[in-house]
PDB file of C-alpha atoms and ligand atoms in Angstrom:
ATOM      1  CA  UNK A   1      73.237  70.441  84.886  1.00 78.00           C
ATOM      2  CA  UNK A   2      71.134  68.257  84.589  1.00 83.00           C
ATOM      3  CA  UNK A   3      70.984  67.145  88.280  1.00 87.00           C
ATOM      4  CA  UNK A   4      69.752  70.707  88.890  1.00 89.00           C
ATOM      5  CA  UNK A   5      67.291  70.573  86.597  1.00 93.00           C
ATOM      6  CA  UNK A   6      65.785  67.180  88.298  1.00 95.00           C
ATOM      7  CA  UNK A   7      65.992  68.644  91.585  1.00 96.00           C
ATOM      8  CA  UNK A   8      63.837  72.034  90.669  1.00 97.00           C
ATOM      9  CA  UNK A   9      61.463  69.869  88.763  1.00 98.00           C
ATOM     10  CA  UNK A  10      61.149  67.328  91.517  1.00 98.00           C
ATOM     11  CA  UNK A  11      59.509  70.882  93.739  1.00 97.00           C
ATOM     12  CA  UNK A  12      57.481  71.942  91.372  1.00 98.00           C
ATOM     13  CA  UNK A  13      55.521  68.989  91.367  1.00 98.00           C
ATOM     14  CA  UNK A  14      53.463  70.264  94.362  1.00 97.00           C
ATOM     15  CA  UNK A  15      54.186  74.120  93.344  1.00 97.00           C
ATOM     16  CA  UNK A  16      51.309  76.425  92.387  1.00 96.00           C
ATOM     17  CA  UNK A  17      52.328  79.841  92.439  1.00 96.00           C
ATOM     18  CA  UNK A  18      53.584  81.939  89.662  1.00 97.00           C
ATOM     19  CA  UNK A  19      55.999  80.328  87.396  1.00 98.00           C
ATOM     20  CA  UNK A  20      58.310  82.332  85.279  1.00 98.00           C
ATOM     21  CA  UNK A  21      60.438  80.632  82.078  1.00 98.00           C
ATOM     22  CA  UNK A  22      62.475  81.036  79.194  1.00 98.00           C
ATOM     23  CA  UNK A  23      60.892  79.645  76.682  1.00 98.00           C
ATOM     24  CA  UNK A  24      63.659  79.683  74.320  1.00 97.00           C
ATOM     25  CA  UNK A  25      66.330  77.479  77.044  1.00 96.00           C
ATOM     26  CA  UNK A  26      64.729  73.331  76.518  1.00 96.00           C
ATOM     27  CA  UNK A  27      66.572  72.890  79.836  1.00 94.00           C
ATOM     28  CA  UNK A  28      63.920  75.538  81.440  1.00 96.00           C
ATOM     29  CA  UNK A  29      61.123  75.655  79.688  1.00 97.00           C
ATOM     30  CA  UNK A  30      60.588  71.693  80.618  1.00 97.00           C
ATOM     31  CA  UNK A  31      59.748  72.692  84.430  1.00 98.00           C
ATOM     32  CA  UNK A  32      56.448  74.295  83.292  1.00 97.00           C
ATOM     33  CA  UNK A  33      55.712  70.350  82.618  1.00 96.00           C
ATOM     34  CA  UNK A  34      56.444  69.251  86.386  1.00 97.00           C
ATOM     35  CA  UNK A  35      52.888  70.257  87.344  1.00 97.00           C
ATOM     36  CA  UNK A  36      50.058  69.469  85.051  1.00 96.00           C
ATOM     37  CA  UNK A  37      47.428  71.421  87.231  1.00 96.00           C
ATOM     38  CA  UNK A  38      49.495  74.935  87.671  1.00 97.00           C
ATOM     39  CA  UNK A  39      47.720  77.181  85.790  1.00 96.00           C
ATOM     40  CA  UNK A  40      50.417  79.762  86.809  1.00 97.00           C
ATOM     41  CA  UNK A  41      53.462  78.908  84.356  1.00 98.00           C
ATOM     42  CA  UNK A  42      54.132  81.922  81.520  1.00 98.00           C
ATOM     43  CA  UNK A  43      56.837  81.424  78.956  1.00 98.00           C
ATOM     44  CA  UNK A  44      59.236  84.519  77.506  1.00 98.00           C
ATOM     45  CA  UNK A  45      60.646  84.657  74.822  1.00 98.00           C
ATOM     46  CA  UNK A  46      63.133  86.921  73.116  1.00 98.00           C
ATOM     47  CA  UNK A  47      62.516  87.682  69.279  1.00 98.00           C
ATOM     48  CA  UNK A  48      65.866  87.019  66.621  1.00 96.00           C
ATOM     49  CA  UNK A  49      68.076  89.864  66.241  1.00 94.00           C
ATOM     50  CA  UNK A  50      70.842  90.518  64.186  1.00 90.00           C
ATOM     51  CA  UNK A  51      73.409  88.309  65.738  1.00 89.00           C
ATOM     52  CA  UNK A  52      70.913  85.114  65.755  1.00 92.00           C
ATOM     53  CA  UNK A  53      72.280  82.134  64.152  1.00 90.00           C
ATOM     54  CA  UNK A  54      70.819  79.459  62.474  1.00 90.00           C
ATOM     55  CA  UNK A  55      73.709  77.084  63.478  1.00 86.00           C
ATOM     56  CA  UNK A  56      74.556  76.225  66.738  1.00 82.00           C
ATOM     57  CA  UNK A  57      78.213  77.724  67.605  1.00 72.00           C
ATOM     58  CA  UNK A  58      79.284  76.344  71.141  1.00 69.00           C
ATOM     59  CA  UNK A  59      78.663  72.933  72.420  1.00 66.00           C
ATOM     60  CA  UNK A  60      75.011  73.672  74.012  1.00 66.00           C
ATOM     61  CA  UNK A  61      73.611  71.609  76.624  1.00 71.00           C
ATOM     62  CA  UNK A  62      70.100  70.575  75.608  1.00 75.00           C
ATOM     63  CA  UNK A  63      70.130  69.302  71.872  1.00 88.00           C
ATOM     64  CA  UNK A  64      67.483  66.803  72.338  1.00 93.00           C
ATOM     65  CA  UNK A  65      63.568  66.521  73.892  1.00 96.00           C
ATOM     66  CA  UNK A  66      63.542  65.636  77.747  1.00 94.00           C
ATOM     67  CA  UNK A  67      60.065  64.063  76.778  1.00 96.00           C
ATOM     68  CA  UNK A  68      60.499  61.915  73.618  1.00 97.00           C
ATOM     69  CA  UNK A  69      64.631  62.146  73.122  1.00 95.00           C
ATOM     70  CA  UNK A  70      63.963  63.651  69.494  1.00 96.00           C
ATOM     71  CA  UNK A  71      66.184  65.649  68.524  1.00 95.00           C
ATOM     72  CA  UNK A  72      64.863  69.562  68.926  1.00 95.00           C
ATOM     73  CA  UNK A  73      64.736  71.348  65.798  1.00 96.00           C
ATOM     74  CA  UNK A  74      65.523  75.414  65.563  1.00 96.00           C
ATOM     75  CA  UNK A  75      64.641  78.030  63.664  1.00 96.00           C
ATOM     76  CA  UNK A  76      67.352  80.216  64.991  1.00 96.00           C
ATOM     77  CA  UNK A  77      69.660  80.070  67.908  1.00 94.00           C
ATOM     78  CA  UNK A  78      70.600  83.813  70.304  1.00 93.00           C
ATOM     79  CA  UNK A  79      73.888  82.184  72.183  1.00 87.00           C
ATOM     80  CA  UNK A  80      74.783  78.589  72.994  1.00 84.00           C
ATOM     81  CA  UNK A  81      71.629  76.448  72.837  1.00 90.00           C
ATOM     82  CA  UNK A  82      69.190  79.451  74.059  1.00 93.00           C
ATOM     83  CA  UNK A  83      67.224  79.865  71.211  1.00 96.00           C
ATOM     84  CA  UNK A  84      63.363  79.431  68.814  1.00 97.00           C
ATOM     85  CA  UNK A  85      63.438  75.568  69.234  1.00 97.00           C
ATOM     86  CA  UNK A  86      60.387  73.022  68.922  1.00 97.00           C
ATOM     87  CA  UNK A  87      60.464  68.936  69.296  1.00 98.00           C
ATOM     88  CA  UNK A  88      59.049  67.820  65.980  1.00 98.00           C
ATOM     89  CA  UNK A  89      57.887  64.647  67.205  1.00 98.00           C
ATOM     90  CA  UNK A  90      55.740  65.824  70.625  1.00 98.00           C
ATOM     91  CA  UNK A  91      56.104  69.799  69.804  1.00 97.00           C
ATOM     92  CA  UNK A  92      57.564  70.727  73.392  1.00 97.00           C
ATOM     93  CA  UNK A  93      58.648  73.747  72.942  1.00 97.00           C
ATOM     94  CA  UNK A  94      55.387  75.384  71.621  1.00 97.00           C
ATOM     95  CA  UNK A  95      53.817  77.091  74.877  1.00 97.00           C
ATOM     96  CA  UNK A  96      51.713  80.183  74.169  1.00 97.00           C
ATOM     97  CA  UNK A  97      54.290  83.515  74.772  1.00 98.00           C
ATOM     98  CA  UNK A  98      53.193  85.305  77.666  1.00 98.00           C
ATOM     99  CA  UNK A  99      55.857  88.731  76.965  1.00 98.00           C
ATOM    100  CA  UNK A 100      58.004  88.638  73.695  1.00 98.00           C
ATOM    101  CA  UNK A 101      60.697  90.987  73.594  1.00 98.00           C
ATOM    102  CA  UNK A 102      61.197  92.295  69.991  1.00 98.00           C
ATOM    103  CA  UNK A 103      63.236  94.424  67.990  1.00 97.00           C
ATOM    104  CA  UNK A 104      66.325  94.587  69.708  1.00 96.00           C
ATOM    105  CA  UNK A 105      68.985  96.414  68.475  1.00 95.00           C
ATOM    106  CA  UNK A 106      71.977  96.292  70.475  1.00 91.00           C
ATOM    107  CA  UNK A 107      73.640  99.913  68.967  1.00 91.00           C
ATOM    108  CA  UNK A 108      70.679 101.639  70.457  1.00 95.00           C
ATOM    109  CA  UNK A 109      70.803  99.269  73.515  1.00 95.00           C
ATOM    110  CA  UNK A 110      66.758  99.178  72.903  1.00 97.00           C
ATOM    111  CA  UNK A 111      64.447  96.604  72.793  1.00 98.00           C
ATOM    112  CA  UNK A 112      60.011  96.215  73.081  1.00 98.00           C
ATOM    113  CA  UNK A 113      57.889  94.387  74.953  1.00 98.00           C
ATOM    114  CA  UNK A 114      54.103  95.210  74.966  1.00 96.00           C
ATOM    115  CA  UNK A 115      54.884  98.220  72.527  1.00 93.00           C
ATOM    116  CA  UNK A 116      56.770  99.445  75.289  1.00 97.00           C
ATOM    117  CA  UNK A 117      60.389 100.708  74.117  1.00 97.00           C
ATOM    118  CA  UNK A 118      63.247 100.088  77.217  1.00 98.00           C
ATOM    119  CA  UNK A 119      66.210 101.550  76.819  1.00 97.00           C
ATOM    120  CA  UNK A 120      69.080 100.097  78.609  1.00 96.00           C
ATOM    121  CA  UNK A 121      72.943 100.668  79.246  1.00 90.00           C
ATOM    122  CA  UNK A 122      73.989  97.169  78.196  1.00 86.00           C
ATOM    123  CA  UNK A 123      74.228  95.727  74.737  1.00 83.00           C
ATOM    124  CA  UNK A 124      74.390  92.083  75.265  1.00 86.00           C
ATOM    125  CA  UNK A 125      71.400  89.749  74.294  1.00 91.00           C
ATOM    126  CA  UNK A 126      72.253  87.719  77.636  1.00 87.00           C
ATOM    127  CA  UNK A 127      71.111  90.698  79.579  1.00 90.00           C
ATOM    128  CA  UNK A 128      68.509  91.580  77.489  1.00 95.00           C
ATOM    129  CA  UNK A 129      67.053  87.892  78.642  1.00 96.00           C
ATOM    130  CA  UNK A 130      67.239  88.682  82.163  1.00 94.00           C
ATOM    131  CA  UNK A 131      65.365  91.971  81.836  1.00 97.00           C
ATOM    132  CA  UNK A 132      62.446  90.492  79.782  1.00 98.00           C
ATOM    133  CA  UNK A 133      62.411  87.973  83.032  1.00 98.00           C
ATOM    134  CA  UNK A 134      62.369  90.674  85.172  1.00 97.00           C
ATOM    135  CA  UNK A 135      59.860  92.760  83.387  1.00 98.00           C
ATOM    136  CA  UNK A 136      57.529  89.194  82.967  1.00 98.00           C
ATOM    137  CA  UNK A 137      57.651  89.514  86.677  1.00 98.00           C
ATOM    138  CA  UNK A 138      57.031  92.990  87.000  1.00 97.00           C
ATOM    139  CA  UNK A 139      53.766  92.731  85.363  1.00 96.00           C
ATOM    140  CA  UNK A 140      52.507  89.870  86.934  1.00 96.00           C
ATOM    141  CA  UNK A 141      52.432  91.960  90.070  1.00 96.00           C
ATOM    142  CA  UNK A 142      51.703  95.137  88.330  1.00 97.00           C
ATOM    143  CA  UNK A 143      54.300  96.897  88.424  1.00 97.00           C
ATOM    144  CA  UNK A 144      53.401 100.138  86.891  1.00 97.00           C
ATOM    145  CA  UNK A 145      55.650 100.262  83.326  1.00 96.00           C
ATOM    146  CA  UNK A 146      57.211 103.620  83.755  1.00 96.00           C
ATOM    147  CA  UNK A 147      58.637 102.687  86.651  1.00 96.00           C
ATOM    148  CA  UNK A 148      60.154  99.306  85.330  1.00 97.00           C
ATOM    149  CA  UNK A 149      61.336 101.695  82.146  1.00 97.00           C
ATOM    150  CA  UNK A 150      63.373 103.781  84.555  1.00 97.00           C
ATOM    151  CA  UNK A 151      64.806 101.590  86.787  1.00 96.00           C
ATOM    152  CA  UNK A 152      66.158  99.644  83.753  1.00 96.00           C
ATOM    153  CA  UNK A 153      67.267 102.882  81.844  1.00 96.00           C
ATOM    154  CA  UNK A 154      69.827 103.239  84.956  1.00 93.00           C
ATOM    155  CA  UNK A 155      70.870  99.987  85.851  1.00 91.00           C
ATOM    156  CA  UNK A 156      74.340  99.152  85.387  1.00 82.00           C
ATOM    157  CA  UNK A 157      75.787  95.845  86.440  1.00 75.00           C
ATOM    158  CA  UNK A 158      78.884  95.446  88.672  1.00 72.00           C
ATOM    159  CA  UNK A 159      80.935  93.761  90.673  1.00 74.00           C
ATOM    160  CA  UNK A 160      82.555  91.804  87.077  1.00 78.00           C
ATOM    161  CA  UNK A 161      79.212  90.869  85.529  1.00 82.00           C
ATOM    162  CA  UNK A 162      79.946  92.663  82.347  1.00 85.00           C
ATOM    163  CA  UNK A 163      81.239  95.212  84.366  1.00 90.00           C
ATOM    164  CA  UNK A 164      82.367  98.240  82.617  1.00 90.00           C
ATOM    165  CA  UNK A 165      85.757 100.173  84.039  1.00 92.00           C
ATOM    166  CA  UNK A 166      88.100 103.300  82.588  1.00 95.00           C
ATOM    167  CA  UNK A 167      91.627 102.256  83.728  1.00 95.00           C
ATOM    168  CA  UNK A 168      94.388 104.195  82.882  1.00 94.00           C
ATOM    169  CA  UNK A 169      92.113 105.440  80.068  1.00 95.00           C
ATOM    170  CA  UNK A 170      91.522 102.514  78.984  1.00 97.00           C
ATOM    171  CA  UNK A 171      88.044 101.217  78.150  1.00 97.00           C
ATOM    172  CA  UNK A 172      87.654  97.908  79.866  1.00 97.00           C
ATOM    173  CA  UNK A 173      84.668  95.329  80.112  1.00 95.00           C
ATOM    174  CA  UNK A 174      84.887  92.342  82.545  1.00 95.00           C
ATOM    175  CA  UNK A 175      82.528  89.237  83.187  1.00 93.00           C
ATOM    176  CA  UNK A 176      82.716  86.326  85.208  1.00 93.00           C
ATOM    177  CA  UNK A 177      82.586  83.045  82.953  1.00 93.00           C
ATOM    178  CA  UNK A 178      82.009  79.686  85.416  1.00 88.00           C
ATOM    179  CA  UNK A 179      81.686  77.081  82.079  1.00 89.00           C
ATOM    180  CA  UNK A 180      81.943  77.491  78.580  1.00 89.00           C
ATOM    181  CA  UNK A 181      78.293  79.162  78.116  1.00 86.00           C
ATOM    182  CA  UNK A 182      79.400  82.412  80.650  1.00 88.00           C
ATOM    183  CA  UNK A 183      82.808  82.603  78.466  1.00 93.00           C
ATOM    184  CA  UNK A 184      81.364  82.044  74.941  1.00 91.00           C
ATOM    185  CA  UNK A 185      78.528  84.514  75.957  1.00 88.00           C
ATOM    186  CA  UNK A 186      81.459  86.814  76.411  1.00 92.00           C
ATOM    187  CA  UNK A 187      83.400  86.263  73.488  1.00 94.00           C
ATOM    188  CA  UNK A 188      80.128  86.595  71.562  1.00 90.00           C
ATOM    189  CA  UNK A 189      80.149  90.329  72.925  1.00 91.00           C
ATOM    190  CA  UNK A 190      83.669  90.980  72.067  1.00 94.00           C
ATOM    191  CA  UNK A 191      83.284  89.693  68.409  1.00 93.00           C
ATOM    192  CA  UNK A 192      79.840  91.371  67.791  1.00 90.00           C
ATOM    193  CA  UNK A 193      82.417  94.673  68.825  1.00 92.00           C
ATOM    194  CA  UNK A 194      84.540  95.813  65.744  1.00 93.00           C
ATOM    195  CA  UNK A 195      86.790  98.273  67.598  1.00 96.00           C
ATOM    196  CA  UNK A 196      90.406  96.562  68.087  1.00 97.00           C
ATOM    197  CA  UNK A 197      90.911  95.149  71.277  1.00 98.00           C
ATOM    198  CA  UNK A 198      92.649  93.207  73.488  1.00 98.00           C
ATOM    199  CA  UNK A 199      91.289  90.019  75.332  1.00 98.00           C
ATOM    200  CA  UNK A 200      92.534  88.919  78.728  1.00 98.00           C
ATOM    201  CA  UNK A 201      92.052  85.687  80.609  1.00 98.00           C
ATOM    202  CA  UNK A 202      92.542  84.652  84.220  1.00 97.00           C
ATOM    203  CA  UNK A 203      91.849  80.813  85.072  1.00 97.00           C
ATOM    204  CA  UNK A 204      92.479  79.253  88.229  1.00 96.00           C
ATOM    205  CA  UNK A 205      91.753  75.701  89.050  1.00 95.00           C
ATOM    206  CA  UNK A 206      91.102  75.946  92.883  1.00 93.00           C
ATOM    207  CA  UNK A 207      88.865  73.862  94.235  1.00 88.00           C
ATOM    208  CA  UNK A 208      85.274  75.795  94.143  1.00 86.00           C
ATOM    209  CA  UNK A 209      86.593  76.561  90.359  1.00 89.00           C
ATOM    210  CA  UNK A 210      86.822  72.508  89.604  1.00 85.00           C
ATOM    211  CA  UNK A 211      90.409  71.200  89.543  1.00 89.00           C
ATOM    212  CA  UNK A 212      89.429  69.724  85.884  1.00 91.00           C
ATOM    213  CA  UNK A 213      90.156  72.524  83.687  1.00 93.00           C
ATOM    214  CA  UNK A 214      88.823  70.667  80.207  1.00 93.00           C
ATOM    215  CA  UNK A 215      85.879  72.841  80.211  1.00 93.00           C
ATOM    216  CA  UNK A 216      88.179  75.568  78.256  1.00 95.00           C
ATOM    217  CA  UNK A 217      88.187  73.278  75.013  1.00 95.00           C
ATOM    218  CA  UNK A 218      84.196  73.812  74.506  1.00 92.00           C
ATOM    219  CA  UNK A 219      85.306  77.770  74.587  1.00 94.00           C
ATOM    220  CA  UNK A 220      85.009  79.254  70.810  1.00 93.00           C
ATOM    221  CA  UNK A 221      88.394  80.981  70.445  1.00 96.00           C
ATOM    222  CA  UNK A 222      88.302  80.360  66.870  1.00 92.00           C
ATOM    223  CA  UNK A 223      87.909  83.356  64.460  1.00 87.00           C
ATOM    224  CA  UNK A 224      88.058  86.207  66.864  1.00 95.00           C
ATOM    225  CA  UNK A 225      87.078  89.520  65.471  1.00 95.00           C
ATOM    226  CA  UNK A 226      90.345  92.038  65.716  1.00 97.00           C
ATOM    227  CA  UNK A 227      91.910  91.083  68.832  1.00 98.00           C
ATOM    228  CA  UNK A 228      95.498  92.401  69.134  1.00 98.00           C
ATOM    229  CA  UNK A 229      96.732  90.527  71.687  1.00 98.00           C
ATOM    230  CA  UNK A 230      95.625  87.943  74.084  1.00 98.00           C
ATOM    231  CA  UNK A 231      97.223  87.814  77.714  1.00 98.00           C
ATOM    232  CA  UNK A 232      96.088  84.894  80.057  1.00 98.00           C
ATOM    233  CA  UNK A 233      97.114  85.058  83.669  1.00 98.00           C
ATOM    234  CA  UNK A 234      95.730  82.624  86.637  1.00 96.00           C
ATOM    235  CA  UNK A 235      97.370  79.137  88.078  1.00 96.00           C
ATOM    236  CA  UNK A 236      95.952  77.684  84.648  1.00 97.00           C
ATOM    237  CA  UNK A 237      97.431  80.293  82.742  1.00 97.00           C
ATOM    238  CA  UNK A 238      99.498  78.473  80.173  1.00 98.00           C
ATOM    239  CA  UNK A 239      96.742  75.782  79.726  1.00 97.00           C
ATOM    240  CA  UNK A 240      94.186  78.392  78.474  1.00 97.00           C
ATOM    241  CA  UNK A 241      97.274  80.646  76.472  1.00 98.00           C
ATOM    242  CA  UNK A 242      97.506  76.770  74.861  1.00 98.00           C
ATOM    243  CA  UNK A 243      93.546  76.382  74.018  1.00 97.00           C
ATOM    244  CA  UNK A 244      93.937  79.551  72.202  1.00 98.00           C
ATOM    245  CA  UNK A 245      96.637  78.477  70.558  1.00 97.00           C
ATOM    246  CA  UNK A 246      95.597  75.717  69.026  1.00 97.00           C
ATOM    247  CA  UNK A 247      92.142  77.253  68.074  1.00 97.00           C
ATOM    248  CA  UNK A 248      94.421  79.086  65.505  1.00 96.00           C
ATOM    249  CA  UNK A 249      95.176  82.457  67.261  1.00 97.00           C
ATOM    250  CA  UNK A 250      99.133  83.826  66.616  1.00 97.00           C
ATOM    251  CA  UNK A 251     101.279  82.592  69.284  1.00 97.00           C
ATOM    252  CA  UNK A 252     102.995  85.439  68.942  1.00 98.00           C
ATOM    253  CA  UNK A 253     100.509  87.672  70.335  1.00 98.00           C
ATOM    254  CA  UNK A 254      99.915  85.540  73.285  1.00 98.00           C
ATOM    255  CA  UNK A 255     101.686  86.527  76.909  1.00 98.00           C
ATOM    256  CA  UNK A 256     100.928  84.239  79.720  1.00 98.00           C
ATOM    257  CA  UNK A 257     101.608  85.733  83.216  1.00 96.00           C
ATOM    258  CA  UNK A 258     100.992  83.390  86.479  1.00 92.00           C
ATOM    259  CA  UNK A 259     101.468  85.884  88.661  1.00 95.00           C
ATOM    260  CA  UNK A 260      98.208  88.272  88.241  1.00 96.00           C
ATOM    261  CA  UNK A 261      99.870  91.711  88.895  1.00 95.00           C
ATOM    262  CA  UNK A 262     102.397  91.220  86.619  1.00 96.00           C
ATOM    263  CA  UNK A 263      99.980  90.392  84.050  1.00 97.00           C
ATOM    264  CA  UNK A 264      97.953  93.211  84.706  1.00 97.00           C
ATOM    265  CA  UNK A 265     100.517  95.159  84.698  1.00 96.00           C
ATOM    266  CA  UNK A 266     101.511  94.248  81.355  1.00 97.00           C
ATOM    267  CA  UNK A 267      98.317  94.927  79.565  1.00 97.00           C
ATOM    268  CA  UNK A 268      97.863  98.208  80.633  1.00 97.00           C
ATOM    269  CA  UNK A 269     100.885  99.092  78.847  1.00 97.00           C
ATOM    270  CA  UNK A 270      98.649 100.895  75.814  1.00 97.00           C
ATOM    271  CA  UNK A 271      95.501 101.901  76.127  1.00 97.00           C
ATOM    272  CA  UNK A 272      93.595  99.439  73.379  1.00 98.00           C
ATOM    273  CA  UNK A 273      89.781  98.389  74.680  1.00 98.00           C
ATOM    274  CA  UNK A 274      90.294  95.444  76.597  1.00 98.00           C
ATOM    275  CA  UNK A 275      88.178  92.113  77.612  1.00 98.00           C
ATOM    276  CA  UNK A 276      88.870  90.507  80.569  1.00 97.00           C
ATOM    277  CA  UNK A 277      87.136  87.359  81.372  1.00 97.00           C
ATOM    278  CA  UNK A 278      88.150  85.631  84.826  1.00 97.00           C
ATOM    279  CA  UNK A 279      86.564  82.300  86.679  1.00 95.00           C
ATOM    280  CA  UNK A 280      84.947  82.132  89.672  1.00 92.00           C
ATOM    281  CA  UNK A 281      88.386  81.882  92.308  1.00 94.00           C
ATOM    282  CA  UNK A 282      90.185  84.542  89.576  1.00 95.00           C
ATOM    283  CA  UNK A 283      87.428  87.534  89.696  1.00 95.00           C
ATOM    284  CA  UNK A 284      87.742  89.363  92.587  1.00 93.00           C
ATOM    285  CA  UNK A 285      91.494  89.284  92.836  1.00 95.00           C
ATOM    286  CA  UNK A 286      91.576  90.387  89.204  1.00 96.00           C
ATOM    287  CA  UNK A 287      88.787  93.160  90.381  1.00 94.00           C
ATOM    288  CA  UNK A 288      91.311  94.146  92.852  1.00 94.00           C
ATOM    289  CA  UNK A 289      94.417  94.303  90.768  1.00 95.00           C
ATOM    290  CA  UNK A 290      92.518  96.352  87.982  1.00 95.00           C
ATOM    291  CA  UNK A 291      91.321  98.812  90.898  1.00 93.00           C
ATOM    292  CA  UNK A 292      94.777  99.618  92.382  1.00 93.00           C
ATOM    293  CA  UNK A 293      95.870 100.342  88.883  1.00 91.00           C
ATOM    294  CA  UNK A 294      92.571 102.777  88.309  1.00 88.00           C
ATOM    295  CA  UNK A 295      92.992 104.337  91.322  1.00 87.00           C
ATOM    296  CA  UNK A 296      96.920 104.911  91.241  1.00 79.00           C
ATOM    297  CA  UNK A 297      96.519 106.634  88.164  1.00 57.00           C
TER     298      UNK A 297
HETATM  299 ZN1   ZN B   1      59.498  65.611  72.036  1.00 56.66          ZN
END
């Protein structure tokens, strides 16, 4: 992470042009320092709503200021360490706002910006971030607002980025989850859901995935919010079915499956709302396995 920061930092040195950042993400908002003299940087931000926190609940990757090492202080976290954060010792963290979105309610699947009210087909703060980016951008080149409103009011996300899917009448959301901010992002959308549901989990641990698997003990399995049953599939599948055993889920109600059709197979067998969430080797096969089930039924 933090090599990746360094290396977009180390462009923007000599970069003038627009600059677009999440104020509320320390590990972002930091590259509209890189430059003194762009006068191009604007900062979003995205207002608390009712699932904000004021304790952080994952491990989050930028506890402390790149510019003094104090620790950052918050006045309320959204998901991992994305969040209203300030250095009390320099005050990094206090840019002025250039678009706030605000009163977000996630049952509506609305949120403002500008007085403007969006209404979108996703109810996950995450995405709501990456539309206020989008719209940030949108106005810097003018893009007329009616337009932006419409094109958002339509836009679904596939190909497993919370991806929703009817199989075998079964309600069914899936997401890709690379580290343990992508999964607990999910698992944040499954618990802020109180229908019942199931919660399935593919791992591998080829090598584009990273062969070290440890990454799945900064996951937050603890205190799921009515999950039946938990089935984990993948070439890691017993490690993970393990995790979530020992964050205090009933062993019971776990079924581990290494081969992915069988495990598939096996979940579909009632018709409860399920969660899949599969790694970067895992998603498309477990794509494909879902879609031969949808469309042989
Ligand atoms: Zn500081």
């Amino acid at each position: 992470m933090e090599l990746l920061i360094l290396k977009i930092n180390e462009f923007l040195k000599n970069y003038h042009g627009n600059l677009i950042l999440n104020n509320d993400d320390p590990n972002v908002a930091r590259l509209g320092k890189a430059n003194p003299n762009n006068q191009n940087v604007y900062y979003f931000h995205v207002d608390k709503y009712p699932f904000s926190t004021d304790y952080m609940k994952e491990v989050g990757e930028g506890k402390f200021c790149p510019f003094c090492q104090t620790r950052l202080e918050y006045e309320y976290y959204q998901y991992s360490h994305i969040g209203k954060f300030v250095c009390p010792n320099c005050d990094y963290g206090n840019h002025a706002i250039y678009k706030e979105a605000r009163n977000i309610n996630l049952h509506e699947k609305t949120f403002e910006i500008d007085d403007t009210l969006y209404k979108i087909k996703s109810n996950s703060i995450y995405i709501i971030y990456n539309f206020t980016a989008a719209i940030t951008c949108c106005s810097l080149y003018h893009v007329d607002t009616n337009f932006i409103k419409k094109a958002l009011s339509t836009f679904e996300l596939n190909n497993g980025r919370f991806e929703k899917l009817v199989i075998k009448n079964t309600p069914t959301i899936i997401n890709l989850a690379k580290n343990p901010t992508g999964a607990n992002m999910s698992l944040q959308l499954l618990n802020e859901d109180k229908e019942e549901k199931e919660l399935f989990f593919v791992l591998n641990d080829n090598q584009v995935d990273g062969t070290d698997v440890s990454w799945i003990w900064d996951i937050n399995f603890e205190n799921l919010n009515n999950v039946k049953r938990i089935v984990t599939a993948g070439t890691r599948s017993y490690d993970i079915a393990i995790r979530i055993k020992i964050a205090g889920f009933d062993e019971t109600k776990i079924e581990s499956y290494p081969d992915l059709e069988q495990a598939v197979k096996a979940l579909y067998t009632n018709t409860t709302k399920k969660y899949i969430i599969a790694n970067y080797t895992s998603l498309q096969p477990t794509r494909a396995e879902l879609l031969k089930l949808k469309y042989r039924s």
